[in-house]
Short mmCIF file of C-alpha atoms in Angstrom, two decimals:
data_model
loop_
_atom_site.label_atom_id
_atom_site.label_comp_id
_atom_site.label_asym_id
_atom_site.label_seq_id
_atom_site.Cartn_x
_atom_site.Cartn_y
_atom_site.Cartn_z
CA UNK A 1 158.70 104.86 59.79
CA UNK A 2 154.94 105.14 59.64
CA UNK A 3 153.23 107.97 61.49
CA UNK A 4 150.64 107.16 64.12
CA UNK A 5 147.11 107.05 62.72
CA UNK A 6 145.01 110.14 63.32
CA UNK A 7 142.38 109.58 66.00
CA UNK A 8 138.90 109.43 64.55
CA UNK A 9 136.19 111.77 65.77
CA UNK A 10 134.05 109.84 68.25
CA UNK A 11 130.26 109.97 67.95
CA UNK A 12 127.84 108.97 70.70
CA UNK A 13 124.10 108.68 70.11
CA UNK A 14 121.38 109.16 72.72
CA UNK A 15 117.93 107.74 71.88
CA UNK A 16 118.08 104.83 69.40
CA UNK A 17 114.65 105.27 67.78
CA UNK A 18 113.38 105.56 64.20
CA UNK A 19 115.90 108.14 62.96
CA UNK A 20 118.95 106.92 64.89
CA UNK A 21 120.20 104.37 62.35
CA UNK A 22 120.37 107.08 59.69
CA UNK A 23 122.62 109.19 61.92
CA UNK A 24 124.83 106.16 62.50
CA UNK A 25 125.01 105.24 58.80
CA UNK A 26 125.89 108.81 57.81
CA UNK A 27 128.68 109.11 60.38
CA UNK A 28 130.18 105.76 59.38
CA UNK A 29 130.15 106.82 55.73
CA UNK A 30 132.51 109.72 56.56
CA UNK A 31 135.54 107.53 57.15
CA UNK A 32 137.20 109.90 59.63
CA UNK A 33 134.60 109.42 62.38
CA UNK A 34 133.61 106.43 64.51
CA UNK A 35 130.39 105.56 66.33
CA UNK A 36 131.68 104.69 69.79
CA UNK A 37 128.66 104.74 72.11
CA UNK A 38 124.89 104.43 72.32
CA UNK A 39 122.60 105.32 75.23
CA UNK A 40 119.00 104.37 75.98
CA UNK A 41 116.77 104.57 79.05
CA UNK A 42 118.59 101.60 80.60
CA UNK A 43 121.69 99.58 79.81
CA UNK A 44 119.42 96.54 79.36
CA UNK A 45 117.74 98.36 76.47
CA UNK A 46 120.94 99.87 75.12
CA UNK A 47 123.19 96.80 75.04
CA UNK A 48 121.29 94.68 72.48
CA UNK A 49 120.79 97.71 70.24
CA UNK A 50 124.48 98.57 70.44
CA UNK A 51 125.43 94.97 69.65
CA UNK A 52 123.07 94.87 66.67
CA UNK A 53 124.63 98.06 65.31
CA UNK A 54 128.24 97.10 66.08
CA UNK A 55 128.75 99.81 68.71
CA UNK A 56 131.15 98.91 71.52
CA UNK A 57 129.88 101.06 74.42
CA UNK A 58 126.29 100.91 75.70
CA UNK A 59 124.99 103.20 78.43
CA UNK A 60 121.80 103.46 80.46
CA UNK A 61 121.74 107.26 80.53
CA UNK A 62 122.72 110.27 78.47
CA UNK A 63 124.95 111.47 81.32
CA UNK A 64 127.09 108.32 81.17
CA UNK A 65 127.51 108.61 77.42
CA UNK A 66 128.39 112.30 77.59
CA UNK A 67 131.05 111.50 80.22
CA UNK A 68 132.73 108.98 77.89
CA UNK A 69 136.09 110.57 76.92
CA UNK A 70 135.94 108.93 73.48
CA UNK A 71 132.72 110.80 72.62
CA UNK A 72 133.49 114.09 70.86
CA UNK A 73 130.08 114.67 69.23
CA UNK A 74 126.73 113.84 70.83
CA UNK A 75 123.77 113.07 68.56
CA UNK A 76 120.48 113.75 70.36
CA UNK A 77 117.74 111.63 68.76
CA UNK A 78 115.53 111.36 71.83
CA UNK A 79 111.81 112.28 71.93
CA UNK A 80 111.19 116.03 71.89
CA UNK A 81 110.70 116.48 75.64
CA UNK A 82 114.24 115.24 76.29
CA UNK A 83 115.98 117.41 73.69
CA UNK A 84 116.69 120.34 76.01
CA UNK A 85 118.18 118.38 78.91
CA UNK A 86 120.36 116.12 76.76
CA UNK A 87 121.65 118.93 74.55
CA UNK A 88 122.35 121.22 77.50
CA UNK A 89 124.25 118.47 79.31
CA UNK A 90 126.40 117.90 76.22
CA UNK A 91 127.11 121.62 75.88
CA UNK A 92 128.04 121.95 79.56
CA UNK A 93 130.47 119.04 79.10
CA UNK A 94 132.09 120.82 76.14
CA UNK A 95 130.88 118.28 73.59
CA UNK A 96 129.78 119.17 70.08
CA UNK A 97 126.05 118.56 69.69
CA UNK A 98 123.80 117.45 66.83
CA UNK A 99 120.09 117.44 67.65
CA UNK A 100 117.03 116.23 65.85
CA UNK A 101 114.35 118.87 65.38
CA UNK A 102 112.69 120.57 67.05
CA UNK A 103 115.65 121.91 68.99
CA UNK A 104 113.50 122.04 72.15
CA UNK A 105 109.89 122.21 73.33
CA UNK A 106 109.48 125.98 72.98
CA UNK A 107 111.26 129.15 71.91
CA UNK A 108 112.53 129.96 75.40
CA UNK A 109 114.29 126.60 75.75
CA UNK A 110 115.71 127.00 72.24
CA UNK A 111 117.16 130.43 73.04
CA UNK A 112 118.82 129.06 76.18
CA UNK A 113 120.44 126.26 74.16
CA UNK A 114 121.48 128.68 71.41
CA UNK A 115 123.14 131.02 73.90
CA UNK A 116 124.79 128.21 75.86
CA UNK A 117 126.27 126.63 72.72
CA UNK A 118 127.65 129.98 71.60
CA UNK A 119 129.19 130.66 75.00
CA UNK A 120 130.71 127.17 75.17
CA UNK A 121 132.23 127.44 71.70
CA UNK A 122 130.97 124.06 70.51
CA UNK A 123 129.68 123.03 67.09
CA UNK A 124 125.88 122.97 67.27
CA UNK A 125 123.51 121.72 64.59
CA UNK A 126 119.92 120.61 64.07
CA UNK A 127 119.10 118.06 61.39
CA UNK A 128 117.09 119.95 58.81
CA UNK A 129 118.33 117.38 56.34
CA UNK A 130 116.43 118.44 53.21
CA UNK A 131 118.92 121.26 52.80
CA UNK A 132 121.38 118.56 51.69
CA UNK A 133 119.63 117.66 48.43
CA UNK A 134 121.76 118.54 45.39
CA UNK A 135 118.93 120.26 43.51
CA UNK A 136 117.87 122.18 46.60
CA UNK A 137 121.37 123.62 46.62
CA UNK A 138 121.11 124.31 42.89
CA UNK A 139 117.83 126.18 43.46
CA UNK A 140 119.54 128.23 46.14
CA UNK A 141 122.41 129.06 43.79
CA UNK A 142 120.05 130.06 40.96
CA UNK A 143 118.15 132.44 43.24
CA UNK A 144 121.35 133.93 44.67
CA UNK A 145 122.58 134.52 41.09
CA UNK A 146 119.31 136.32 40.23
CA UNK A 147 118.48 133.75 37.53
CA UNK A 148 114.76 133.81 38.37
CA UNK A 149 114.55 137.44 39.47
CA UNK A 150 113.37 138.58 42.87
CA UNK A 151 111.27 135.90 44.62
CA UNK A 152 107.72 137.19 45.00
CA UNK A 153 105.77 134.10 46.08
CA UNK A 154 106.71 130.92 47.94
CA UNK A 155 104.51 127.84 48.09
CA UNK A 156 105.47 124.96 50.37
CA UNK A 157 103.65 121.80 51.35
CA UNK A 158 104.47 118.76 53.44
CA UNK A 159 101.71 116.16 53.34
CA UNK A 160 101.67 112.68 54.89
CA UNK A 161 99.11 109.97 55.63
CA UNK A 162 100.73 107.91 58.39
CA UNK A 163 98.26 109.20 61.01
CA UNK A 164 95.13 108.70 58.89
CA UNK A 165 94.04 105.59 60.83
CA UNK A 166 92.64 106.54 64.24
CA UNK A 167 94.20 103.37 65.68
CA UNK A 168 97.70 104.72 65.04
CA UNK A 169 99.29 106.68 67.87
CA UNK A 170 102.73 108.16 68.52
CA UNK A 171 104.42 109.98 71.38
CA UNK A 172 104.54 112.94 68.97
CA UNK A 173 100.80 113.40 69.62
CA UNK A 174 101.23 113.67 73.40
CA UNK A 175 101.86 117.35 74.28
CA UNK A 176 103.91 116.32 77.31
CA UNK A 177 106.32 114.39 75.09
CA UNK A 178 106.04 116.01 71.66
CA UNK A 179 105.16 119.60 72.52
CA UNK A 180 102.11 121.78 72.04
CA UNK A 181 102.40 121.69 68.24
CA UNK A 182 102.12 118.44 66.30
CA UNK A 183 102.20 118.61 62.48
CA UNK A 184 103.67 122.11 62.30
CA UNK A 185 106.57 121.33 64.64
CA UNK A 186 107.15 117.94 63.04
CA UNK A 187 106.99 118.71 59.31
CA UNK A 188 105.97 122.34 58.94
CA UNK A 189 109.33 123.20 60.48
CA UNK A 190 111.11 121.45 57.60
CA UNK A 191 109.05 123.38 55.06
CA UNK A 192 109.74 126.77 56.62
CA UNK A 193 113.45 126.07 57.06
CA UNK A 194 113.74 124.94 53.45
CA UNK A 195 111.90 128.00 52.14
CA UNK A 196 114.17 130.34 54.07
CA UNK A 197 117.33 128.45 53.15
CA UNK A 198 116.56 128.43 49.43
CA UNK A 199 115.34 132.03 49.13
CA UNK A 200 117.75 133.57 51.62
CA UNK A 201 114.81 135.50 53.11
CA UNK A 202 113.44 135.19 56.65
CA UNK A 203 109.77 134.66 57.48
CA UNK A 204 108.71 137.70 59.52
CA UNK A 205 104.97 137.22 60.08
CA UNK A 206 102.34 134.49 59.77
CA UNK A 207 98.58 133.93 59.70
CA UNK A 208 97.64 130.37 60.61
CA UNK A 209 94.54 128.17 60.49
CA UNK A 210 95.01 124.84 62.29
CA UNK A 211 92.77 121.81 62.51
CA UNK A 212 92.54 118.44 64.23
CA UNK A 213 90.76 115.97 61.95
CA UNK A 214 91.23 112.88 64.14
CA UNK A 215 90.24 114.07 67.61
CA UNK A 216 90.14 110.64 69.28
CA UNK A 217 92.69 107.87 68.83
CA UNK A 218 92.92 104.36 70.20
CA UNK A 219 96.21 102.98 71.43
CA UNK A 220 97.82 100.35 73.60
CA UNK A 221 100.63 102.79 74.23
CA UNK A 222 103.13 100.63 72.36
CA UNK A 223 102.75 101.59 68.70
CA UNK A 224 105.80 102.96 66.90
CA UNK A 225 105.68 105.85 64.44
CA UNK A 226 105.54 104.80 60.76
CA UNK A 227 105.42 101.11 61.73
CA UNK A 228 101.74 100.47 61.01
CA UNK A 229 101.53 98.80 64.42
CA UNK A 230 98.22 99.30 66.21
CA UNK A 231 98.88 97.62 69.54
CA UNK A 232 96.80 95.20 71.61
CA UNK A 233 94.47 96.29 74.41
CA UNK A 234 93.28 99.73 73.42
CA UNK A 235 92.40 102.90 75.29
CA UNK A 236 91.01 106.19 74.04
CA UNK A 237 93.28 109.22 73.78
CA UNK A 238 91.95 112.70 73.08
CA UNK A 239 94.14 114.62 70.64
CA UNK A 240 94.81 118.32 71.10
CA UNK A 241 97.52 119.00 68.52
CA UNK A 242 96.92 119.90 64.89
CA UNK A 243 97.11 117.26 62.16
CA UNK A 244 96.41 119.75 59.33
CA UNK A 245 97.34 123.42 58.93
CA UNK A 246 97.35 126.20 56.35
CA UNK A 247 99.58 129.20 56.99
CA UNK A 248 100.07 132.43 55.06
CA UNK A 249 103.57 133.90 55.20
CA UNK A 250 105.29 137.24 54.78
CA UNK A 251 109.03 137.35 54.13
CA UNK A 252 111.56 140.05 55.01
CA UNK A 253 112.25 140.70 51.30
CA UNK A 254 108.56 141.47 50.65
CA UNK A 255 107.67 138.07 49.20
CA UNK A 256 104.37 136.41 50.15
CA UNK A 257 103.84 132.72 50.68
CA UNK A 258 101.76 129.85 51.95
CA UNK A 259 102.59 126.59 53.69
CA UNK A 260 100.20 123.64 54.00
CA UNK A 261 100.87 120.59 56.15
CA UNK A 262 98.92 117.49 57.05
CA UNK A 263 99.52 113.99 58.39
CA UNK A 264 96.05 112.47 57.84
CA UNK A 265 95.86 112.87 54.05
CA UNK A 266 95.47 109.50 52.27
CA UNK A 267 97.96 108.80 49.51
CA UNK A 268 100.56 111.34 50.59
CA UNK A 269 103.53 109.44 52.02
CA UNK A 270 106.30 112.03 52.36
CA UNK A 271 105.08 114.71 49.99
CA UNK A 272 107.35 117.68 50.61
CA UNK A 273 107.26 120.25 47.81
CA UNK A 274 108.67 123.74 47.42
CA UNK A 275 107.93 126.21 44.63
CA UNK A 276 109.56 129.63 44.33
CA UNK A 277 108.04 132.14 41.90
CA UNK A 278 110.38 134.93 40.82
CA UNK A 279 109.82 137.90 38.52
CA UNK A 280 111.63 136.13 35.65
CA UNK A 281 111.05 132.41 36.28
CA UNK A 282 109.82 129.81 38.76
CA UNK A 283 111.46 126.79 40.38
CA UNK A 284 109.72 123.71 41.74
CA UNK A 285 111.16 120.75 43.65
CA UNK A 286 109.45 117.62 44.99
CA UNK A 287 111.11 115.48 47.63
CA UNK A 288 109.54 112.28 46.26
CA UNK A 289 111.18 112.93 42.87
CA UNK A 290 114.17 114.75 44.25
CA UNK A 291 116.46 114.24 41.25
CA UNK A 292 114.33 116.58 39.13
CA UNK A 293 113.90 120.36 39.22
CA UNK A 294 111.03 122.06 37.39
CA UNK A 295 111.86 125.40 35.79
CA UNK A 296 108.86 127.49 34.74
CA UNK A 297 108.98 130.45 32.34
CA UNK A 298 106.36 132.78 30.87
CA UNK A 299 108.28 133.61 27.66
CA UNK A 300 109.80 130.20 26.86
CA UNK A 301 108.87 126.53 27.28
CA UNK A 302 108.96 125.10 30.77
CA UNK A 303 111.67 122.52 31.38
CA UNK A 304 112.66 119.75 33.76
CA UNK A 305 116.28 119.63 34.87
CA UNK A 306 117.65 116.26 35.95
CA UNK A 307 120.31 116.09 38.63
CA UNK A 308 123.66 116.11 36.84
CA UNK A 309 126.73 117.56 38.56
CA UNK A 310 128.23 118.52 35.19
CA UNK A 311 125.31 120.91 34.65
CA UNK A 312 124.84 122.21 38.18
CA UNK A 313 126.04 125.37 39.88
CA UNK A 314 129.56 125.13 41.29
CA UNK A 315 128.28 125.50 44.86
CA UNK A 316 125.79 122.63 44.37
CA UNK A 317 128.10 120.11 42.67
CA UNK A 318 129.69 118.77 45.88
CA UNK A 319 126.26 117.57 47.04
CA UNK A 320 125.90 115.22 44.06
CA UNK A 321 128.03 112.09 44.51
CA UNK A 322 127.06 110.29 41.31
CA UNK A 323 127.03 111.25 37.62
CA UNK A 324 123.89 112.26 35.78
CA UNK A 325 121.40 109.42 35.37
CA UNK A 326 122.43 107.82 38.67
CA UNK A 327 119.72 108.39 41.25
CA UNK A 328 120.50 109.77 44.70
CA UNK A 329 118.07 109.69 47.57
CA UNK A 330 117.02 110.61 51.09
CA UNK A 331 120.03 109.02 52.86
CA UNK A 332 122.44 110.86 50.54
CA UNK A 333 120.95 114.26 51.37
CA UNK A 334 121.06 113.33 55.06
CA UNK A 335 124.71 112.37 54.69
CA UNK A 336 125.52 115.67 53.00
CA UNK A 337 124.37 117.61 56.06
CA UNK A 338 126.17 115.27 58.49
CA UNK A 339 129.32 115.56 56.37
CA UNK A 340 129.19 119.35 56.57
CA UNK A 341 128.67 119.22 60.34
CA UNK A 342 131.70 116.99 60.84
CA UNK A 343 133.74 119.12 58.48
CA UNK A 344 132.90 122.00 60.81
CA UNK A 345 134.02 119.90 63.79
CA UNK A 346 137.35 119.19 62.07
CA UNK A 347 137.86 122.85 61.20
CA UNK A 348 136.95 123.99 64.71
CA UNK A 349 133.81 125.58 66.09
CA UNK A 350 135.27 129.06 65.60
CA UNK A 351 135.45 128.50 61.84
CA UNK A 352 132.53 129.65 59.65
CA UNK A 353 129.38 127.52 59.81
CA UNK A 354 128.71 125.66 56.54
CA UNK A 355 125.64 127.19 54.88
CA UNK A 356 123.95 123.81 54.50
CA UNK A 357 123.97 123.32 58.29
CA UNK A 358 121.15 124.60 60.48
CA UNK A 359 122.72 125.91 63.68
CA UNK A 360 120.96 126.22 67.03
CA UNK A 361 120.39 129.88 66.13
CA UNK A 362 118.72 128.89 62.85
CA UNK A 363 116.61 126.23 64.56
CA UNK A 364 115.58 128.65 67.29
CA UNK A 365 114.20 130.95 64.60
CA UNK A 366 112.20 128.06 63.11
CA UNK A 367 110.68 127.29 66.51
CA UNK A 368 109.82 130.98 66.87
CA UNK A 369 107.98 130.71 63.53
CA UNK A 370 105.98 127.70 64.75
CA UNK A 371 105.19 129.43 68.05
CA UNK A 372 103.95 132.47 66.11
CA UNK A 373 101.70 130.18 64.05
CA UNK A 374 100.15 128.78 67.23
CA UNK A 375 99.56 132.27 68.60
CA UNK A 376 98.02 133.34 65.30
CA UNK A 377 95.52 130.49 65.35
CA UNK A 378 94.72 130.87 69.05
CA UNK A 379 94.20 134.59 68.56
CA UNK A 380 91.50 134.07 65.94
CA UNK A 381 93.55 133.61 62.75
CA UNK A 382 95.33 136.96 62.84
CA UNK A 383 98.69 138.13 61.54
CA UNK A 384 101.43 137.62 64.14
CA UNK A 385 105.02 138.85 63.91
CA UNK A 386 107.75 136.25 64.40
CA UNK A 387 109.76 137.17 67.49
#
């Protein structure tokens, strides 16, 4: 007699925008989870998107989706200004919650979500997906094993060019929808999270210099991020948020660092780089060539390590799904983080958080870093402690 099949974990997604399909693909790749529902601003918007993605339930509000008994995990991929309300509603309903970054619009909202998730005893995660790269995990293992000595300097950059044209506009540039920070909250957050995750050291103070290169944009109000669409009838929009920034960092372990970000820099598509300089050696990783890790030495030739699970640290091997010479990419790293989150769901929220997962507590700290950067710039480019 065959046993009854185990019920799959049900995933519901709120906000089917640019990043949503990657959440859906990653969950479906797990095998033990099922995408059961999708919600948009109206059922008329949600239904065709759900049909196109093969999702059976379509809802016209987050509240309806959260109330669906088949939804165990809510993925919040809405614009930033909706993050707090959707995530809090999921927590109050006892649902596990996965949010896109930033966790919320400011540090206070983040702390409230962090505390509510802890009190409710639900799995809570924010998609800082670059943690999931195999060689990022190998870097982390090398540093933890003291293979490069104590980290003394950290250099991070995240450069893009998708906002170079002043006829490109996104909700991310509207403070009411995206928040008071633009480039720092959007991509600087990734850089800071990655630096802390790899080094194991927290950023404790910052000195920031922010700039807005494109101060006026022209939009029809319909353009979509990264689409190249410029819209029809145009209106002027004055831009307040930063599109470039340079920030000096101090870490809790005494290391110094610098982060540079920009989204109006021609030729840079998704140029995330992280370099860690230790007392014995240096490590450098570039997202656009993510299957390679540069290892720098002062007393021996520099080398380039290719991703190969047979040569990687034991803790990093599970993040590489293919043998050496077989390239892995952005969706694979994204999947690695989603896989860890759902492994946590299966084990129970009271079980230890997987290290590759950024919890609401971790993401709150990142927002506190960004808020400190804004205060540093507004205060005349002065050192500000991270709260």
